[in-house]
Tab-separated table of C-alpha atoms in Angstrom:
chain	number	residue	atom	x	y	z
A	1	UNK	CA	0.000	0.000	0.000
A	2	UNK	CA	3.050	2.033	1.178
A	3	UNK	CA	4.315	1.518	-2.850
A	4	UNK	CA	1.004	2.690	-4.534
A	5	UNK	CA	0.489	5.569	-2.118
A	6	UNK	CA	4.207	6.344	-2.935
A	7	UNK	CA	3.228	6.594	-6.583
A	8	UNK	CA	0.351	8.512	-6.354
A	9	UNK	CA	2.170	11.233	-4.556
A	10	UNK	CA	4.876	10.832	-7.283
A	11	UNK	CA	2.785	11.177	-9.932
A	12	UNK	CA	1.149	14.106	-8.144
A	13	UNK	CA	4.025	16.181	-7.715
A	14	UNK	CA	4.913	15.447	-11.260
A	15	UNK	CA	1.840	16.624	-12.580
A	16	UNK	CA	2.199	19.693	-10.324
A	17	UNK	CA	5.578	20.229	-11.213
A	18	UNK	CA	4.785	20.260	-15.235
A	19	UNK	CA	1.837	22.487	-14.402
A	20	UNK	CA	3.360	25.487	-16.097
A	21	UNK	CA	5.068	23.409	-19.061
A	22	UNK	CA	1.719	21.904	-19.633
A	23	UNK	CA	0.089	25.505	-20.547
A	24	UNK	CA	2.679	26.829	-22.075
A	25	UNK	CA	2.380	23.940	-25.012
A	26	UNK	CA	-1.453	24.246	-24.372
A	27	UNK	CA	-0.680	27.906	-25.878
A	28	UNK	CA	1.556	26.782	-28.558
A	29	UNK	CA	-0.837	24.093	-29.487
A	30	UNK	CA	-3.832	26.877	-29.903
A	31	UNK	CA	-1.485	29.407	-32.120
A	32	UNK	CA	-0.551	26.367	-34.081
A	33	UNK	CA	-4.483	25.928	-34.396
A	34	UNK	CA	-5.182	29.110	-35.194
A	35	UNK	CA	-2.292	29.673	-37.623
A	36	UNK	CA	-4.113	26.013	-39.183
A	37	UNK	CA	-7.456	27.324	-39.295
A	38	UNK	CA	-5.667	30.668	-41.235
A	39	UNK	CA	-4.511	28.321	-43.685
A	40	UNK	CA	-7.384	26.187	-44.032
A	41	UNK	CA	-9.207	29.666	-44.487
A	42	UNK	CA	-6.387	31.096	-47.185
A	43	UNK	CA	-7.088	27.183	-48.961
A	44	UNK	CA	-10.748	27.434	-49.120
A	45	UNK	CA	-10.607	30.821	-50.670
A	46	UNK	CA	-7.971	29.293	-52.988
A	47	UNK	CA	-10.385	26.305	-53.931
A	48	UNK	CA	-13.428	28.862	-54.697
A	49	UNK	CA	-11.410	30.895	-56.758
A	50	UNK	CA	-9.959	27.759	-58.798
A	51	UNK	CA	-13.713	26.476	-59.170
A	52	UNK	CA	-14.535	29.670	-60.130
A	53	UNK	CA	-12.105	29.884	-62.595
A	54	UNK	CA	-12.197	26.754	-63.874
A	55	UNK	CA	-16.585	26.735	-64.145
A	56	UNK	CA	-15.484	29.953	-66.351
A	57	UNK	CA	-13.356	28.292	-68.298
A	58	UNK	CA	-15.770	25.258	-68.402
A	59	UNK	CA	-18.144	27.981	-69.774
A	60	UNK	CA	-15.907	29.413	-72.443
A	61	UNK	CA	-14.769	25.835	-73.228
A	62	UNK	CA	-18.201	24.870	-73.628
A	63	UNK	CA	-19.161	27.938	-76.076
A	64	UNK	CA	-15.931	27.017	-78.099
A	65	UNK	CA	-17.413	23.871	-78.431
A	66	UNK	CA	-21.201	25.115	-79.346
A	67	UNK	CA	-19.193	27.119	-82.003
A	68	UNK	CA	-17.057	25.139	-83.199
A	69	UNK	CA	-19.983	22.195	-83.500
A	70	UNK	CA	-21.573	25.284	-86.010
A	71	UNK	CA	-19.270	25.866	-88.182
A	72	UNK	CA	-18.602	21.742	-88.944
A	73	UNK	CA	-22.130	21.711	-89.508
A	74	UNK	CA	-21.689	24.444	-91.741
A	75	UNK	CA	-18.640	22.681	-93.676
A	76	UNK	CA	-20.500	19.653	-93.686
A	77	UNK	CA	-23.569	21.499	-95.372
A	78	UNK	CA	-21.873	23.600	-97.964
A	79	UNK	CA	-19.793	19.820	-98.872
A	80	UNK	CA	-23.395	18.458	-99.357
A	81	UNK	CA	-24.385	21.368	-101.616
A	82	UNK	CA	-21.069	21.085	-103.746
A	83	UNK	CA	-22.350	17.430	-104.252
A	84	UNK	CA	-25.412	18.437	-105.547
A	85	UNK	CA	-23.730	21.141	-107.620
A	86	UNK	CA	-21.354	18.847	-108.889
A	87	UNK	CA	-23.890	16.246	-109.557
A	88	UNK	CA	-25.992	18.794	-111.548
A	89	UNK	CA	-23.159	19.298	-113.543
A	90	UNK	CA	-22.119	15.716	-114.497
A	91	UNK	CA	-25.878	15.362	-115.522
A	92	UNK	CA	-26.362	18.989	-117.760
A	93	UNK	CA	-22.962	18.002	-119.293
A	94	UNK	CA	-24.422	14.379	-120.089
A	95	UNK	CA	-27.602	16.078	-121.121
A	96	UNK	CA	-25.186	18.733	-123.352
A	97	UNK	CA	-23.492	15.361	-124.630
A	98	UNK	CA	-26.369	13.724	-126.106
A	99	UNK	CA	-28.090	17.026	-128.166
A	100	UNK	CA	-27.531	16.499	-131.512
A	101	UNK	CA	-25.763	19.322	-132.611
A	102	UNK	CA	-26.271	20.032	-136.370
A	103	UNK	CA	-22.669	20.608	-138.363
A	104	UNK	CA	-23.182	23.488	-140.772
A	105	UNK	CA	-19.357	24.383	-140.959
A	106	UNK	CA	-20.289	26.586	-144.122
A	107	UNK	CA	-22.255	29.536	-142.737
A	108	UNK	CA	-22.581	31.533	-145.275
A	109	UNK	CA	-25.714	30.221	-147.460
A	110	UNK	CA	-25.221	30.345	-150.883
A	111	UNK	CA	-28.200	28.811	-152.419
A	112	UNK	CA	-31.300	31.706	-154.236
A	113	UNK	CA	-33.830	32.682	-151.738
A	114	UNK	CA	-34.587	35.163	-153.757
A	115	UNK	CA	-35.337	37.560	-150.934
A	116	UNK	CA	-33.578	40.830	-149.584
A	117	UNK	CA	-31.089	40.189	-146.235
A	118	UNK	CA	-30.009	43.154	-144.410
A	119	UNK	CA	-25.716	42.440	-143.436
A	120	UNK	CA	-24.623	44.470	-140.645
A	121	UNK	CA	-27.600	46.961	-140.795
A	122	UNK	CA	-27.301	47.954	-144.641
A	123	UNK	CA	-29.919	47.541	-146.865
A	124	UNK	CA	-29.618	47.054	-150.607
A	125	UNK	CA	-32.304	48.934	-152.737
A	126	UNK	CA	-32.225	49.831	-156.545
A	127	UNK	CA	-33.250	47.723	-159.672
A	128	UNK	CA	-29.457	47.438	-160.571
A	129	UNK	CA	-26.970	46.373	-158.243
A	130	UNK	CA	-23.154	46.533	-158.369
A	131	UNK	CA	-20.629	44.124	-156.128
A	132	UNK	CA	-17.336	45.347	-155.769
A	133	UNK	CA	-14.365	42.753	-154.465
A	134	UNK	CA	-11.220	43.845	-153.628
A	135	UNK	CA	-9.226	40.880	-155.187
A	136	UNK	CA	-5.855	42.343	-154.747
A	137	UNK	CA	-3.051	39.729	-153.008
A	138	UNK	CA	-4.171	41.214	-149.699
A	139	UNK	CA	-7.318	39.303	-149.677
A	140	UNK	CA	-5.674	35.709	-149.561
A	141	UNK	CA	-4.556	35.857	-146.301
A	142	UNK	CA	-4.338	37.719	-142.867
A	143	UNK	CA	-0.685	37.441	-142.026
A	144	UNK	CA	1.360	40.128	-144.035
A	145	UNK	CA	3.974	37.175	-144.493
A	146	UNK	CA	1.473	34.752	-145.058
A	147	UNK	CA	0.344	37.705	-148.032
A	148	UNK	CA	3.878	37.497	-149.364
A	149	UNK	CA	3.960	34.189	-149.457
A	150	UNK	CA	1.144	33.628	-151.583
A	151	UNK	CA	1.643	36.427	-154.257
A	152	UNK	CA	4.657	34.806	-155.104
A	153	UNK	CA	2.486	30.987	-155.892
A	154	UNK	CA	0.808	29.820	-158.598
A	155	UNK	CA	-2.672	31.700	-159.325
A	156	UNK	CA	-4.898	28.140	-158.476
A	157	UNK	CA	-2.751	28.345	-155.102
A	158	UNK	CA	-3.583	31.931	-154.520
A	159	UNK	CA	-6.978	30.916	-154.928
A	160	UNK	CA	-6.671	28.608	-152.357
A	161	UNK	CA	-6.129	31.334	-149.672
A	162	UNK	CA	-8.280	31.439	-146.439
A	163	UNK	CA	-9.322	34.931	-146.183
A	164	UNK	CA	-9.653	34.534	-150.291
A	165	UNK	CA	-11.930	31.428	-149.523
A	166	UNK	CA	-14.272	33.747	-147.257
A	167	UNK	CA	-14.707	36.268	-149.363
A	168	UNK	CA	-15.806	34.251	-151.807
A	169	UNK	CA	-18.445	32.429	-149.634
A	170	UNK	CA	-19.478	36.012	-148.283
A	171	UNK	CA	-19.918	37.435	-152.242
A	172	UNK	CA	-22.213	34.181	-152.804
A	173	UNK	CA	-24.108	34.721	-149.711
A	174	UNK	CA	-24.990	38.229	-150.940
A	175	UNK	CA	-25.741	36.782	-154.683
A	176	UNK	CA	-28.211	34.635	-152.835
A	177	UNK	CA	-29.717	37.001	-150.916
A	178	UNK	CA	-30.468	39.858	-154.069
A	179	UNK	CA	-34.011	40.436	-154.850
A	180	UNK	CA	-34.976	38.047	-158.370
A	181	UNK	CA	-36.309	41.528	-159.848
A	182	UNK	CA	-33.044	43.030	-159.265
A	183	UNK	CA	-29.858	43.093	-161.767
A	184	UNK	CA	-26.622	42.266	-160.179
A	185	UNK	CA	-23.279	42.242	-161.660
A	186	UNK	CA	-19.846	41.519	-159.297
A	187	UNK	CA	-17.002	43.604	-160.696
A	188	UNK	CA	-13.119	42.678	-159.210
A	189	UNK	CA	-11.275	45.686	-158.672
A	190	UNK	CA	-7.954	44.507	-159.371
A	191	UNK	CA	-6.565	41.192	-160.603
A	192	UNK	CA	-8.133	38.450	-159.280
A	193	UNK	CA	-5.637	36.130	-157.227
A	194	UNK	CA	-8.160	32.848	-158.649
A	195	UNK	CA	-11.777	32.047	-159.712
């Protein structure tokens, strides 16, 4: 009994004895708790500020998104309309492909109607009517060269020219197109290059 009695008044005097250690550490320990509870404050703010920031940025993701979501459907629509545009096309040129186009590579007519035709706005009146054709070596050809080259051929290869050959068809397109009552007579004004 003498032991435990012993200990108790040990452990008394201990507990006495630490009294003032005890509080100051019981101080320490409530700064330290305060100074957490600072932090934990300073933290919280932190996190509401990140959410914040990030629920904006969720936001702004979100309408990038939205937009860029319209303009795909926008590419997708205007690839869907070049389709169509392109399949239009295939078909008109099919369509173009299959009209029977007729080949009239002379267009100058030079069969008798027998009726007046007004060329470039001038119309031919009178009971007698006079053609005059330049059938000098200019009228064989366009080129001066190419001119040159022809004066110096024979006259059936002269003949032969291309702006000869049109001149030709255009005189026989106005033949055809002088009124039956009317006299007509073509006159050359110089030598001609061929018949």
């Amino acid at each position: 009994m003498s032991c435990g009695l012993g200990a108790i008044i040990l452990v008394l005097m201990l507990v006495k004895h630490d009294v003032e250690h005890v509080s100051d550490e019981s101080e320490r320990l409530t700064a330290d708790l305060e100074r957490l509870k600072e932090t934990e404050e300073q933290l919280s703010a932190k996190v509401v500020n990140t959410l914040r920031a990030k629920a904006a940025t969720t936001g702004e993701v979100e309408a990038l998104e939205a937009e860029i979501s319209k303009v795909q459907r926008e590419i997708d629509q205007t690839r869907v309309e070049i389709t169509q545009r392109e399949s239009k096309e295939k078909e008109l040129e099919e369509t173009i492909k299959t009209i029977e186009v007729e080949d009239n590579t002379d267009v100058v007519e030079n069969r008798q109607v027998g009726e007046e035709n007004y060329l470039i706005g001038l119309k031919v009146e009178g009971k007698r009517i006079g053609i005059l054709v330049d059938s000098s070596a200019s009228m064989t050809e366009e080129k001066l060269i190419d001119i040159i080259r022809r004066k110096n051929m024979a006259p059936n290869a002269r003949a032969q020219g291309a702006k000869w050959q049109r001149t030709r068809r255009v005189v026989n397109w106005l033949i055809a197109r002088v009124p039956v009552t009317v006299s007509c007579a073509l006159l050359p004004s110089m030598t001609r290059p061929g018949t």
